[in-house]
Short mmCIF file of C-alpha atoms in Angstrom, two decimals:
data_model
loop_
_atom_site.label_atom_id
_atom_site.label_comp_id
_atom_site.label_asym_id
_atom_site.label_seq_id
_atom_site.Cartn_x
_atom_site.Cartn_y
_atom_site.Cartn_z
CA UNK A 1 0.60 -14.35 24.39
CA UNK A 2 -1.23 -11.29 23.28
CA UNK A 3 -2.30 -11.63 19.48
CA UNK A 4 -3.47 -8.51 17.56
CA UNK A 5 -5.03 -8.86 14.17
CA UNK A 6 -6.15 -6.17 11.91
CA UNK A 7 -8.92 -6.54 9.07
CA UNK A 8 -8.71 -5.77 6.15
CA UNK A 9 -5.23 -6.19 5.34
CA UNK A 10 -5.73 -3.49 2.38
CA UNK A 11 -8.31 -1.20 1.65
CA UNK A 12 -9.10 1.01 -1.35
CA UNK A 13 -11.87 3.82 -1.16
CA UNK A 14 -12.55 6.89 -3.33
CA UNK A 15 -11.78 10.14 -2.04
CA UNK A 16 -14.45 11.69 0.31
CA UNK A 17 -15.65 8.23 1.91
CA UNK A 18 -16.04 7.53 5.53
CA UNK A 19 -14.33 4.14 6.50
CA UNK A 20 -13.51 1.91 9.32
CA UNK A 21 -10.48 0.03 10.20
CA UNK A 22 -10.70 -2.92 12.64
CA UNK A 23 -8.20 -4.02 15.32
CA UNK A 24 -9.10 -7.15 17.48
CA UNK A 25 -6.84 -8.59 20.13
CA UNK A 26 -7.23 -11.86 22.15
CA UNK A 27 -6.32 -10.85 25.87
CA UNK A 28 -8.68 -8.04 27.19
CA UNK A 29 -6.32 -7.22 30.01
CA UNK A 30 -4.76 -4.35 28.29
CA UNK A 31 -3.30 -0.92 29.48
CA UNK A 32 -4.25 0.92 26.81
CA UNK A 33 -4.52 0.76 22.90
CA UNK A 34 -2.95 3.15 20.41
CA UNK A 35 -3.46 3.74 16.63
CA UNK A 36 -0.57 4.73 14.52
CA UNK A 37 -0.09 5.62 10.79
CA UNK A 38 3.14 4.70 8.72
CA UNK A 39 3.98 6.19 5.40
CA UNK A 40 6.32 4.09 3.36
CA UNK A 41 9.83 3.67 4.70
CA UNK A 42 9.09 6.20 7.65
CA UNK A 43 8.34 6.14 11.39
CA UNK A 44 5.15 5.66 13.06
CA UNK A 45 3.02 8.56 13.94
CA UNK A 46 0.71 8.40 16.89
CA UNK A 47 -2.95 9.18 16.13
CA UNK A 48 -4.96 8.37 19.01
CA UNK A 49 -4.37 6.73 22.56
CA UNK A 50 -7.22 5.02 24.36
CA UNK A 51 -6.67 4.02 27.81
CA UNK A 52 -8.43 1.02 29.27
CA UNK A 53 -11.08 2.86 31.09
CA UNK A 54 -12.09 4.85 28.19
CA UNK A 55 -14.59 3.85 25.30
CA UNK A 56 -13.50 6.21 22.56
CA UNK A 57 -11.10 9.18 21.61
CA UNK A 58 -11.35 11.83 18.93
CA UNK A 59 -8.90 13.76 16.89
CA UNK A 60 -10.18 16.04 13.96
CA UNK A 61 -11.61 13.51 11.35
CA UNK A 62 -10.41 10.43 13.41
CA UNK A 63 -12.47 8.60 16.16
CA UNK A 64 -11.28 5.58 17.64
CA UNK A 65 -13.47 3.30 19.89
CA UNK A 66 -12.58 0.54 22.20
CA UNK A 67 -14.54 -2.58 23.36
CA UNK A 68 -12.18 -4.43 25.70
CA UNK A 69 -14.74 -7.15 26.60
CA UNK A 70 -14.92 -8.25 23.03
CA UNK A 71 -11.44 -7.59 22.42
CA UNK A 72 -11.84 -4.95 19.65
CA UNK A 73 -11.09 -1.39 18.29
CA UNK A 74 -12.25 0.51 15.41
CA UNK A 75 -10.83 3.65 13.84
CA UNK A 76 -13.26 5.73 11.98
CA UNK A 77 -11.90 8.08 9.20
CA UNK A 78 -14.56 10.60 8.03
CA UNK A 79 -14.30 12.25 4.88
CA UNK A 80 -11.30 10.58 3.45
CA UNK A 81 -8.40 12.22 1.50
CA UNK A 82 -5.80 11.02 -0.55
CA UNK A 83 -3.47 12.23 2.27
CA UNK A 84 -4.54 9.66 4.30
CA UNK A 85 -3.04 6.95 2.33
CA UNK A 86 -0.75 5.22 4.54
CA UNK A 87 -0.46 1.92 6.54
CA UNK A 88 -2.56 2.03 9.93
CA UNK A 89 -1.27 0.08 12.91
CA UNK A 90 -2.84 -0.62 16.02
CA UNK A 91 -0.74 -1.62 19.30
CA UNK A 92 -1.92 -2.69 22.86
CA UNK A 93 0.11 -2.51 25.92
CA UNK A 94 -0.64 -5.34 28.14
CA UNK A 95 -1.38 -4.85 31.90
CA UNK A 96 1.29 -7.50 32.89
CA UNK A 97 4.18 -6.00 30.82
CA UNK A 98 3.17 -2.48 30.50
CA UNK A 99 5.99 -1.30 28.49
CA UNK A 100 5.61 -3.82 25.89
CA UNK A 101 3.47 -3.00 23.00
CA UNK A 102 1.97 -5.83 20.82
CA UNK A 103 1.19 -4.65 17.26
CA UNK A 104 -1.26 -5.79 14.76
CA UNK A 105 -0.67 -6.76 11.35
CA UNK A 106 -1.79 -3.49 9.96
CA UNK A 107 -4.11 -1.99 7.21
CA UNK A 108 -2.83 -0.34 3.94
CA UNK A 109 -5.23 2.44 3.07
CA UNK A 110 -5.35 4.14 -0.73
CA UNK A 111 -7.62 6.71 -0.99
CA UNK A 112 -8.15 7.52 -4.65
CA UNK A 113 -8.64 11.11 -5.77
CA UNK B 1 8.07 18.59 21.93
CA UNK B 2 7.08 15.14 21.04
CA UNK B 3 10.00 14.29 18.96
CA UNK B 4 12.13 11.23 18.88
CA UNK B 5 15.29 11.77 16.95
CA UNK B 6 17.13 8.98 15.27
CA UNK B 7 20.54 9.16 13.22
CA UNK B 8 21.65 8.32 10.86
CA UNK B 9 18.59 8.07 8.61
CA UNK B 10 20.21 5.62 6.37
CA UNK B 11 23.51 3.18 6.92
CA UNK B 12 25.06 0.72 4.72
CA UNK B 13 27.66 -1.32 6.27
CA UNK B 14 29.50 -4.39 5.41
CA UNK B 15 29.23 -7.71 7.73
CA UNK B 16 32.71 -7.05 9.41
CA UNK B 17 31.84 -3.40 10.20
CA UNK B 18 30.86 -2.02 13.70
CA UNK B 19 28.47 0.73 13.85
CA UNK B 20 25.88 2.45 16.04
CA UNK B 21 22.59 4.12 15.88
CA UNK B 22 21.28 6.59 18.15
CA UNK B 23 18.04 7.89 19.46
CA UNK B 24 17.30 10.80 21.55
CA UNK B 25 14.31 12.43 23.35
CA UNK B 26 13.97 15.23 25.50
CA UNK B 27 10.25 14.24 26.58
CA UNK B 28 11.14 13.23 30.12
CA UNK B 29 10.45 9.56 29.16
CA UNK B 30 11.97 7.25 31.25
CA UNK B 31 11.16 3.94 29.06
CA UNK B 32 12.90 3.73 25.50
CA UNK B 33 12.72 0.96 22.98
CA UNK B 34 14.19 -0.35 19.77
CA UNK B 35 12.03 -2.20 17.30
CA UNK B 36 13.13 -3.85 13.94
CA UNK B 37 10.82 -3.59 10.99
CA UNK B 38 11.03 -5.56 7.68
CA UNK B 39 9.21 -4.82 4.63
CA UNK B 40 5.22 -5.00 4.81
CA UNK B 41 5.34 -6.23 8.27
CA UNK B 42 4.75 -4.62 11.80
CA UNK B 43 7.49 -3.74 14.03
CA UNK B 44 9.05 -6.43 16.03
CA UNK B 45 10.27 -5.67 19.62
CA UNK B 46 13.97 -6.09 20.21
CA UNK B 47 14.89 -4.19 23.70
CA UNK B 48 13.03 -2.15 26.29
CA UNK B 49 14.71 0.04 28.64
CA UNK B 50 13.10 1.29 31.87
CA UNK B 51 14.73 3.64 34.15
CA UNK B 52 17.94 3.23 32.02
CA UNK B 53 18.08 -0.51 32.85
CA UNK B 54 17.56 -3.12 30.12
CA UNK B 55 13.90 -4.61 31.24
CA UNK B 56 13.16 -6.54 28.19
CA UNK B 57 15.55 -8.47 25.57
CA UNK B 58 13.59 -10.30 23.01
CA UNK B 59 15.91 -13.05 22.25
CA UNK B 60 17.98 -10.80 20.23
CA UNK B 61 21.37 -12.08 18.68
CA UNK B 62 24.23 -10.72 20.47
CA UNK B 63 25.68 -8.96 17.49
CA UNK B 64 22.89 -6.33 18.50
CA UNK B 65 24.07 -4.56 21.76
CA UNK B 66 21.73 -1.75 23.29
CA UNK B 67 23.08 0.77 25.78
CA UNK B 68 21.18 3.55 27.29
CA UNK B 69 24.10 6.00 28.73
CA UNK B 70 21.34 8.63 30.27
CA UNK B 71 17.54 9.02 30.46
CA UNK B 72 17.36 11.09 27.01
CA UNK B 73 19.89 8.75 24.94
CA UNK B 74 19.56 5.21 23.67
CA UNK B 75 22.13 3.63 21.20
CA UNK B 76 21.96 0.30 19.39
CA UNK B 77 25.72 -0.82 18.64
CA UNK B 78 25.97 -3.15 15.51
CA UNK B 79 28.73 -5.68 14.80
CA UNK B 80 29.14 -8.59 12.47
CA UNK B 81 25.46 -8.34 11.22
CA UNK B 82 24.05 -10.49 8.30
CA UNK B 83 22.38 -9.54 5.37
CA UNK B 84 19.08 -10.37 6.75
CA UNK B 85 19.30 -7.97 9.35
CA UNK B 86 18.72 -5.40 6.95
CA UNK B 87 15.61 -3.56 7.77
CA UNK B 88 14.23 -0.17 9.26
CA UNK B 89 15.33 0.04 12.95
CA UNK B 90 12.88 2.39 14.87
CA UNK B 91 13.37 3.98 18.29
CA UNK B 92 10.44 4.64 20.54
CA UNK B 93 9.75 6.31 23.92
CA UNK B 94 6.92 6.59 26.68
CA UNK B 95 6.33 7.24 30.32
CA UNK B 96 6.70 4.08 32.26
CA UNK B 97 3.82 2.06 33.46
CA UNK B 98 0.19 3.22 34.15
CA UNK B 99 -2.36 3.85 31.54
CA UNK B 100 -1.09 6.62 29.60
CA UNK B 101 1.77 5.08 28.19
CA UNK B 102 1.72 6.87 24.76
CA UNK B 103 4.59 5.70 22.53
CA UNK B 104 6.30 8.34 20.36
CA UNK B 105 8.47 7.00 17.44
CA UNK B 106 11.39 8.28 15.63
CA UNK B 107 11.67 8.15 11.89
CA UNK B 108 14.00 5.17 11.92
CA UNK B 109 17.42 4.23 10.25
CA UNK B 110 17.00 2.46 7.22
CA UNK B 111 19.91 -0.49 7.68
CA UNK B 112 21.39 -2.12 4.68
CA UNK B 113 23.86 -4.98 5.53
CA UNK B 114 26.03 -5.89 2.33
#
């Protein structure tokens, strides 16, 4: 069974810092990997989708990379802002069960003004 | 339009009540999902519908009954719930199969069982 882990579980940084969130998965036979943001008590907002054939995707201050062979993805956030404070979740869809998403444990990010 | 709409936003129900959660999307997605999320935990998959047919049921108790009346709508019927079923219930949709299965989530229904 696919297991997805995110490190660190919590992160606190001063405003303006660049930061990296990590996601690792045990089975490299994935369809894609998706990064989400979740504000407290709210739904999930899709940030970036990386298909299995891609190495990275960028959107604004966000850059996500994927290394399937090592079972890792990183989400890089440049010039962090207090509005970036949220929980960040990665999720992988598996090649054998394409419509089933396996979620990571999440990283709670606090950006201090 | 990448919106998934869930109603109601909040629901309080007694253990003997029957209620339904609703989810709607107009992106032409043919895969729709129900997830349950407890506080400070990642979402847990409950059900997946693919082309309006139930394709995955993650051993969810029968007091939760999903329904997909058409390609845009997904319901979750609730009956005789327990207090431990209190959680945020999230609906999602995506295209079916292939690599570009980007999932879009609704804002959730906060359910409290009393």
